[in-house]
JSON list of C-alpha atoms in Angstrom, two decimals:
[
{"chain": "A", "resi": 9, "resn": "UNK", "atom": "CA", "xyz": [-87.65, -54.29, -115.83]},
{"chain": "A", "resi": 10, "resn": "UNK", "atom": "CA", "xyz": [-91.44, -54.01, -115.93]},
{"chain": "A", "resi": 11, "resn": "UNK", "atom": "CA", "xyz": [-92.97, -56.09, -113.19]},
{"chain": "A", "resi": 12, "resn": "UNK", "atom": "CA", "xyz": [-95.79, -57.85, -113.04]},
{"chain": "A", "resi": 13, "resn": "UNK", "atom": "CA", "xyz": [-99.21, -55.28, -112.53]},
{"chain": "A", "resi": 14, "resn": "UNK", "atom": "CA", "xyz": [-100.89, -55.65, -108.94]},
{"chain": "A", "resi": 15, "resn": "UNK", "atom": "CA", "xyz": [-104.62, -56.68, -108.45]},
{"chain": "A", "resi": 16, "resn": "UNK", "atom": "CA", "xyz": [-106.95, -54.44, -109.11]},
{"chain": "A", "resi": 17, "resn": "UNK", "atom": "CA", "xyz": [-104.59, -51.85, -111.70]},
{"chain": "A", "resi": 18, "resn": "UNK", "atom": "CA", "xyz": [-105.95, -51.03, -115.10]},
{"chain": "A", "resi": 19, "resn": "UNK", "atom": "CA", "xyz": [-103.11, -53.11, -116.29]},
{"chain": "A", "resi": 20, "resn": "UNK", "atom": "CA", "xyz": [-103.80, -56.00, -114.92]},
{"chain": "A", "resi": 21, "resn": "UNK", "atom": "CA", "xyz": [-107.54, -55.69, -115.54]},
{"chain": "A", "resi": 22, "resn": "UNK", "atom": "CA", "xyz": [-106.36, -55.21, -119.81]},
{"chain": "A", "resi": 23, "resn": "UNK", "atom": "CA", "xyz": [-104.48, -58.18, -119.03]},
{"chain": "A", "resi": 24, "resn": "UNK", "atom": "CA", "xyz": [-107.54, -60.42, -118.28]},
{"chain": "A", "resi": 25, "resn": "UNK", "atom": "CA", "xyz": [-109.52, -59.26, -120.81]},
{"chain": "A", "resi": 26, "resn": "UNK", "atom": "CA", "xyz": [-106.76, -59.48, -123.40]},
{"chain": "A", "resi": 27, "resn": "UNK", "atom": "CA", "xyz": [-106.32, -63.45, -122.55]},
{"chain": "A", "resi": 28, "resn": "UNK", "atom": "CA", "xyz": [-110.46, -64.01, -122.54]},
{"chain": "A", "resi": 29, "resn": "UNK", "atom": "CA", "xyz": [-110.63, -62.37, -125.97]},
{"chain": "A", "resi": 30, "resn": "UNK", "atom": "CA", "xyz": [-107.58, -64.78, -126.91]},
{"chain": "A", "resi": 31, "resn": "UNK", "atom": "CA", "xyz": [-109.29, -67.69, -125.36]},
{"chain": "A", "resi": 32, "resn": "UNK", "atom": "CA", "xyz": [-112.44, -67.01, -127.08]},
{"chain": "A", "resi": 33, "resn": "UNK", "atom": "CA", "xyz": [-111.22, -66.84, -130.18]},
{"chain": "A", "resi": 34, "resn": "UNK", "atom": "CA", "xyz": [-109.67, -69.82, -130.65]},
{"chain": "A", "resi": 35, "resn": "UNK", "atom": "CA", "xyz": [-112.73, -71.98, -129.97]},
{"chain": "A", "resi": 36, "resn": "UNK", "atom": "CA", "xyz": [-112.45, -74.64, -132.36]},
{"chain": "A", "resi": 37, "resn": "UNK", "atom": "CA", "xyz": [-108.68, -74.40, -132.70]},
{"chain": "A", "resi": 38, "resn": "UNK", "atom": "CA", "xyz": [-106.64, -77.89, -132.28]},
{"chain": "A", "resi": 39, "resn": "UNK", "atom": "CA", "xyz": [-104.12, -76.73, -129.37]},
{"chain": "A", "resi": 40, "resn": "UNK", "atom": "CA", "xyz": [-103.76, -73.45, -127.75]},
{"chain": "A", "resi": 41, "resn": "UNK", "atom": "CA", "xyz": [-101.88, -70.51, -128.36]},
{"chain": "A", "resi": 42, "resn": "UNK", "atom": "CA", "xyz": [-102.38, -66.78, -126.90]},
{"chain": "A", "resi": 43, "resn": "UNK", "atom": "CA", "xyz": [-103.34, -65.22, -130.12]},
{"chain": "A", "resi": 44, "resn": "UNK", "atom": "CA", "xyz": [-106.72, -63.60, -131.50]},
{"chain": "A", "resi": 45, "resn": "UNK", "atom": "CA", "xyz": [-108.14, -64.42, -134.79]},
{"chain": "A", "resi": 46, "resn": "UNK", "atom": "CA", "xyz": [-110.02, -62.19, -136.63]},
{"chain": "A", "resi": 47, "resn": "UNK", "atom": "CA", "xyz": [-112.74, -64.57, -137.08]},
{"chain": "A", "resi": 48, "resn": "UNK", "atom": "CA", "xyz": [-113.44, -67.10, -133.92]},
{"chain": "A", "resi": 49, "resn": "UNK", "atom": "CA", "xyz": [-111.63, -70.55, -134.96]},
{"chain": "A", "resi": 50, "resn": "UNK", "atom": "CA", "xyz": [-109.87, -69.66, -138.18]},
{"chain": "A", "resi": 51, "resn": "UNK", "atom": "CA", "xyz": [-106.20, -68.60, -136.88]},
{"chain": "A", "resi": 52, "resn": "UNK", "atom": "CA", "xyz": [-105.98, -66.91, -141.24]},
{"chain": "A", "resi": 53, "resn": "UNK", "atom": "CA", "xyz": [-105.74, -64.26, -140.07]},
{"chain": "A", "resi": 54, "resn": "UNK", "atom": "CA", "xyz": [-104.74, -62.90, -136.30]},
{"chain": "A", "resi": 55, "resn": "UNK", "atom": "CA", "xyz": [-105.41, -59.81, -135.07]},
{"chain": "A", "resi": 56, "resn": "UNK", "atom": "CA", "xyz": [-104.00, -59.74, -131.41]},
{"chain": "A", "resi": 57, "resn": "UNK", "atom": "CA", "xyz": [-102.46, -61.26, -128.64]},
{"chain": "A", "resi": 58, "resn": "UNK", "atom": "CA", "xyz": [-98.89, -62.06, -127.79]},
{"chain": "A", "resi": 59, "resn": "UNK", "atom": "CA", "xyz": [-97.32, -60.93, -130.94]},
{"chain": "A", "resi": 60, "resn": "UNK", "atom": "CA", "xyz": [-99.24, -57.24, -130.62]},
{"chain": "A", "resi": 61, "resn": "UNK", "atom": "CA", "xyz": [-99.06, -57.02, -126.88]},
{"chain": "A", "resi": 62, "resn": "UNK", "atom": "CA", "xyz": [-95.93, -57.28, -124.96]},
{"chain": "A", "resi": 63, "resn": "UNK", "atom": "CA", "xyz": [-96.96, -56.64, -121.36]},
{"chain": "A", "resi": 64, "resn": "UNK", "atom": "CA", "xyz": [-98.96, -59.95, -122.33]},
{"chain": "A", "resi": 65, "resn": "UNK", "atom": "CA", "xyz": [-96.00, -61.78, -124.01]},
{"chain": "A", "resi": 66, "resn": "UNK", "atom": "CA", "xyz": [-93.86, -60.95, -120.92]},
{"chain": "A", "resi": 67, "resn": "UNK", "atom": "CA", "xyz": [-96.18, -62.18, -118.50]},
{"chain": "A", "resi": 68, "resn": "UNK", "atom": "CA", "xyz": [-96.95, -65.32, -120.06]},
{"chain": "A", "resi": 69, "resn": "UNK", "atom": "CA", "xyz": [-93.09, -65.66, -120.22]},
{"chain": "A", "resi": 70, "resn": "UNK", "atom": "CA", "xyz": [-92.70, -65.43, -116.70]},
{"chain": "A", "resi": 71, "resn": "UNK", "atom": "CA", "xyz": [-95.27, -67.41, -115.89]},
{"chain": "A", "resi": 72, "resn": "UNK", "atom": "CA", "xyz": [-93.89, -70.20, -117.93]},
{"chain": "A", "resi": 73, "resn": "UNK", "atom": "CA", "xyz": [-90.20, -69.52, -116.02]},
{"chain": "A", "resi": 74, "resn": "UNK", "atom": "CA", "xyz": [-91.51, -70.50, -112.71]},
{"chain": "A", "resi": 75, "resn": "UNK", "atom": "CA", "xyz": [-90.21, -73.30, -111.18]},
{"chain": "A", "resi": 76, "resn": "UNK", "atom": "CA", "xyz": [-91.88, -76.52, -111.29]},
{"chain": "A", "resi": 77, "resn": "UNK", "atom": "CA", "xyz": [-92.81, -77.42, -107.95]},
{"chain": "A", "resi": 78, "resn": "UNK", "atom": "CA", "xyz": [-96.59, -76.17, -107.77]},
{"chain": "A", "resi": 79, "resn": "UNK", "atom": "CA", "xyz": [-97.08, -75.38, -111.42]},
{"chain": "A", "resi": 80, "resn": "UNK", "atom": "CA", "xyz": [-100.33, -75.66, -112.24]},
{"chain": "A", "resi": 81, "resn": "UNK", "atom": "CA", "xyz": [-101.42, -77.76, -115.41]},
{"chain": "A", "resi": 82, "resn": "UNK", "atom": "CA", "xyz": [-104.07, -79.38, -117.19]},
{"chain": "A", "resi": 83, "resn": "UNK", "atom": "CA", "xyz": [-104.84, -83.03, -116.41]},
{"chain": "A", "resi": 84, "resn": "UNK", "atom": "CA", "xyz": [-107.27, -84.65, -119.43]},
{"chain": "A", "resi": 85, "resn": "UNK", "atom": "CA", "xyz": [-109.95, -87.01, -117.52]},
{"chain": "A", "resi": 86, "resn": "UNK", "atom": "CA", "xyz": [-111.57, -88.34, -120.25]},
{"chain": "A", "resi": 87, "resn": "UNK", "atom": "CA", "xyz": [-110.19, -87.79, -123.61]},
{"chain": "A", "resi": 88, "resn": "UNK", "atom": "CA", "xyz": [-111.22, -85.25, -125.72]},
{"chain": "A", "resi": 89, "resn": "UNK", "atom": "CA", "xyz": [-114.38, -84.33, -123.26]},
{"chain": "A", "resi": 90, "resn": "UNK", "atom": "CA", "xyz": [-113.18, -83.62, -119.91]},
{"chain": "A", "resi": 91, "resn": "UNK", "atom": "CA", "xyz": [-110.59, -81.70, -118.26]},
{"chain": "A", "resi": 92, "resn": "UNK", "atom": "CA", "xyz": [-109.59, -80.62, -114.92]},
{"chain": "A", "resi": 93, "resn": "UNK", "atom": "CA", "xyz": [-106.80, -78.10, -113.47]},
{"chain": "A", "resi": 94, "resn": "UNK", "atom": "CA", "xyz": [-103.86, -80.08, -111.48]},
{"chain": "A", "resi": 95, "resn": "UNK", "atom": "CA", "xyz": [-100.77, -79.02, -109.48]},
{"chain": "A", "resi": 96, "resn": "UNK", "atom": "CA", "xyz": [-97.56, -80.43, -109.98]},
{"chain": "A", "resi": 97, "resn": "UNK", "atom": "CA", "xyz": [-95.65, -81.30, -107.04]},
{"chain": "A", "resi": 98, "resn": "UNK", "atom": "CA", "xyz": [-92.20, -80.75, -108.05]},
{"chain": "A", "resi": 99, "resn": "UNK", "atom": "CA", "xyz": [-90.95, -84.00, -106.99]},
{"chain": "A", "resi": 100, "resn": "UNK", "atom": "CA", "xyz": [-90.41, -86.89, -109.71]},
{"chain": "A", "resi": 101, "resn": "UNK", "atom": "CA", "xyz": [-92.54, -89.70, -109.27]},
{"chain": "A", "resi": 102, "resn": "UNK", "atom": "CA", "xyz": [-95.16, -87.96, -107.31]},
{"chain": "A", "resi": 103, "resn": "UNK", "atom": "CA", "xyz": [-98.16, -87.40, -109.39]},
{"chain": "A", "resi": 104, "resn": "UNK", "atom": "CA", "xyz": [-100.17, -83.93, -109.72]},
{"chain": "A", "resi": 105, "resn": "UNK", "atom": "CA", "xyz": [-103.25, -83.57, -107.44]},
{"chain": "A", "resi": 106, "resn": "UNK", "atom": "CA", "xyz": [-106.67, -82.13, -108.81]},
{"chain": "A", "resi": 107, "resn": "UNK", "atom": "CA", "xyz": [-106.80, -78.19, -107.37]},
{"chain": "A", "resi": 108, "resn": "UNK", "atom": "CA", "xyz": [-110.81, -78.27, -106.84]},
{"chain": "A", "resi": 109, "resn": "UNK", "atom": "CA", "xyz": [-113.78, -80.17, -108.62]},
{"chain": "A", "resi": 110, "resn": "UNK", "atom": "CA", "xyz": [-114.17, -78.26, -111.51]},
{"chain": "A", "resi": 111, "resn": "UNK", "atom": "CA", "xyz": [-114.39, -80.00, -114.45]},
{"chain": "A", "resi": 112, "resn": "UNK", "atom": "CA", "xyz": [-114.13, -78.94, -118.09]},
{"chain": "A", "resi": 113, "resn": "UNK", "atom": "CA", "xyz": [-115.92, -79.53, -120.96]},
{"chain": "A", "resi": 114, "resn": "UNK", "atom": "CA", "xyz": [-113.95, -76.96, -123.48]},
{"chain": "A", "resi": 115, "resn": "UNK", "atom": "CA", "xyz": [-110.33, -77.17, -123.53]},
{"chain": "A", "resi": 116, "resn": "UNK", "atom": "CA", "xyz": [-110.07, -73.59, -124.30]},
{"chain": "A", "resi": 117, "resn": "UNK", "atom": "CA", "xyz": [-111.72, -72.10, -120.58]},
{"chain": "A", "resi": 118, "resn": "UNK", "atom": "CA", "xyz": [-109.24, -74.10, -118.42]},
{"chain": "A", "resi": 119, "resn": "UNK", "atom": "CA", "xyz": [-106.49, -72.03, -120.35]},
{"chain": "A", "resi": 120, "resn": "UNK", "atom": "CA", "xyz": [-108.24, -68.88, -118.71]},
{"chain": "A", "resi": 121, "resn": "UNK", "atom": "CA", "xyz": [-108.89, -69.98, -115.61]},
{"chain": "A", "resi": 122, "resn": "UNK", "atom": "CA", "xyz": [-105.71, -71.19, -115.30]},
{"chain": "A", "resi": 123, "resn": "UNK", "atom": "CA", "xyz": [-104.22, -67.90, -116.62]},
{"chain": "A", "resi": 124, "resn": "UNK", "atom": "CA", "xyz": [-105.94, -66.34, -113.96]},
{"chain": "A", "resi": 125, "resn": "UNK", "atom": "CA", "xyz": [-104.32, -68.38, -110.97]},
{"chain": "A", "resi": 126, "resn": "UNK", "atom": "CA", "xyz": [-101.09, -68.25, -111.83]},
{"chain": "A", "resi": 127, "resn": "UNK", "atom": "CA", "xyz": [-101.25, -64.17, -112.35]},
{"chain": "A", "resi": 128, "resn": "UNK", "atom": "CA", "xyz": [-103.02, -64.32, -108.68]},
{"chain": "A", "resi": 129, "resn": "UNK", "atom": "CA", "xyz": [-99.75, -66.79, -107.81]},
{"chain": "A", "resi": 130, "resn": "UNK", "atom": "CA", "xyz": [-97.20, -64.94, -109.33]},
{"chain": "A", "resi": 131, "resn": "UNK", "atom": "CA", "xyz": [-95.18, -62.08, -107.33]},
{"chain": "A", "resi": 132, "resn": "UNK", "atom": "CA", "xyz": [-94.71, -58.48, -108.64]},
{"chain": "A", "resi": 133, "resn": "UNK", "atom": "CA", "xyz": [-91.19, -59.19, -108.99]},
{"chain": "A", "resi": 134, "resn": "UNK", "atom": "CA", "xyz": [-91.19, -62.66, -110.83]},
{"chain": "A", "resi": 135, "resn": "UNK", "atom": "CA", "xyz": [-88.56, -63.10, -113.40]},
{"chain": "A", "resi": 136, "resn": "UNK", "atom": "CA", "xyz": [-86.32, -59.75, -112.23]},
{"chain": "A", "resi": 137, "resn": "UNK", "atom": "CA", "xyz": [-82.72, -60.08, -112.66]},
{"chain": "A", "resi": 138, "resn": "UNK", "atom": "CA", "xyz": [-82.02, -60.61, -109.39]},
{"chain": "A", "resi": 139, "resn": "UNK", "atom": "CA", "xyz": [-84.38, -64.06, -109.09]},
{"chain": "A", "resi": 140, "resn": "UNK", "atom": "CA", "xyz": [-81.65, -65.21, -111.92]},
{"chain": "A", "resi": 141, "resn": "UNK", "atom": "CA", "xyz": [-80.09, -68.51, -111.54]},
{"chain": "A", "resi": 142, "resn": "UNK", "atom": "CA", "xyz": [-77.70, -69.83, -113.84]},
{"chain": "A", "resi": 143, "resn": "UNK", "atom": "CA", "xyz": [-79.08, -73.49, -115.49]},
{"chain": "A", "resi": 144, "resn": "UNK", "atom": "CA", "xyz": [-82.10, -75.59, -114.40]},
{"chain": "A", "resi": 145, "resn": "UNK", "atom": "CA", "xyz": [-80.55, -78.73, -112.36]},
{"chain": "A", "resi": 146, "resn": "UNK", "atom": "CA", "xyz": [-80.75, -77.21, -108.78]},
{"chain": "A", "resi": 147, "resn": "UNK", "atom": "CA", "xyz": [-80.00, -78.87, -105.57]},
{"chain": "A", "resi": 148, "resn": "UNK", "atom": "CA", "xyz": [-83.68, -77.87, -104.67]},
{"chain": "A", "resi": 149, "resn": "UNK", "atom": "CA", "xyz": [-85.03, -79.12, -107.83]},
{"chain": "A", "resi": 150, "resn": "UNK", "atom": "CA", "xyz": [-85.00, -83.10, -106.65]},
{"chain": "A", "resi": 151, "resn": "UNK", "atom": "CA", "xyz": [-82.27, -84.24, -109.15]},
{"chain": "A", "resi": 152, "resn": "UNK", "atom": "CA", "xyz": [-80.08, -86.85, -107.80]},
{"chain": "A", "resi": 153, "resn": "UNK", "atom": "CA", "xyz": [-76.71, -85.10, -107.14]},
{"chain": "A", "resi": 154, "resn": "UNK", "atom": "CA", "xyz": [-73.54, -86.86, -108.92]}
]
C-alpha cells in the first residue's frame, strides 16, 4: 500500500495544488466534487482531478474512512452566505464546535482549507491493512450495546 506523502515531499506539495486547481474550478458549481473543469463552473467537460489522479482519489478515500469522532465538517451559519469549519465530537447528541473564527463567504474555499487539515491530521499510515476493522458499530463508537 501507498501511504499517505509526509509534509514537505513533492507529493504532497502536487497534492495541494491538485485540490486548489479542483477547488477553483468549480466556482459556481451547485455542490462539490474533486474534479477540474476545463472551463471554471461548467463541469461539460472535466479535465482532472480524482478520476485522472489516483494518489488524489486514494487520499480523499482515506480521509473520508476516518472515524467520526473529530471529523472535521462544514457548519452553514447563514444560508447560502456564510460558512464556518466545525469538529464533530463523535458522541451522538453532542453538537460540533466551531475550530477557529474563520468565516466563509464561498462554499468552495472551506473545501480547501479543510482538505488541508485533515492531510495535516491524517497519519502516514491511515487506511493500511492493518488499521482494518471489520463493520462500523464499535464498542468505541458510542452505540448503545444490545
Amino acid at each position: 500500500m501507498i501511504s499517505i506523502p509526509k509534509k514537505g515531499t513533492p507529493e504532497r506539495e502536487e497534492l495541494i495544488r491538485l485540490h486548489k486547481e479542483c477547488v477553483e474550478s468549480m466556482k459556481g458549481v451547485a455542490g462539490f466534487s474533486v474534479l477540474k473543469c476545463e472551463t471554471p463552473g461548467d463541469t461539460t467537460v472535466l479535465t482532472g482531478g480524482t478520476h485522472e489522479h489516483p494518489l488524489l482519489r486514494r487520499v480523499l478515500l482515506r480521509m473520508r474512512g476516518e472515524s467520526v469522532k473529530g471529523k472535521l465538517i462544514i457548519i452553514c451559519t447563514k444560508v447560502d452566505q456564510e460558512w464556518r469549519i466545525g469538529r464533530l465530537s463523535g458522541i451522538r447528541g453532542v453538537p460540533p464546535v466551531f475550530v477557529n473564527d474563520k468565516v466563509y463567504t464561498d462554499e468552495q474555499e472551506i473545501q480547501h482549507d479543510i482538505f488541508l487539515m485533515r492531510l495535516d491530521e491524517l497519519p502516514e499510515t491511515a487506511g493500511m491493512p492493518e488499521h482494518f476493522e471489520e463493520g462500523w458499530k464499535h464498542r468505541d463508537d458510542n452505540w448503545p450495546v444490545t
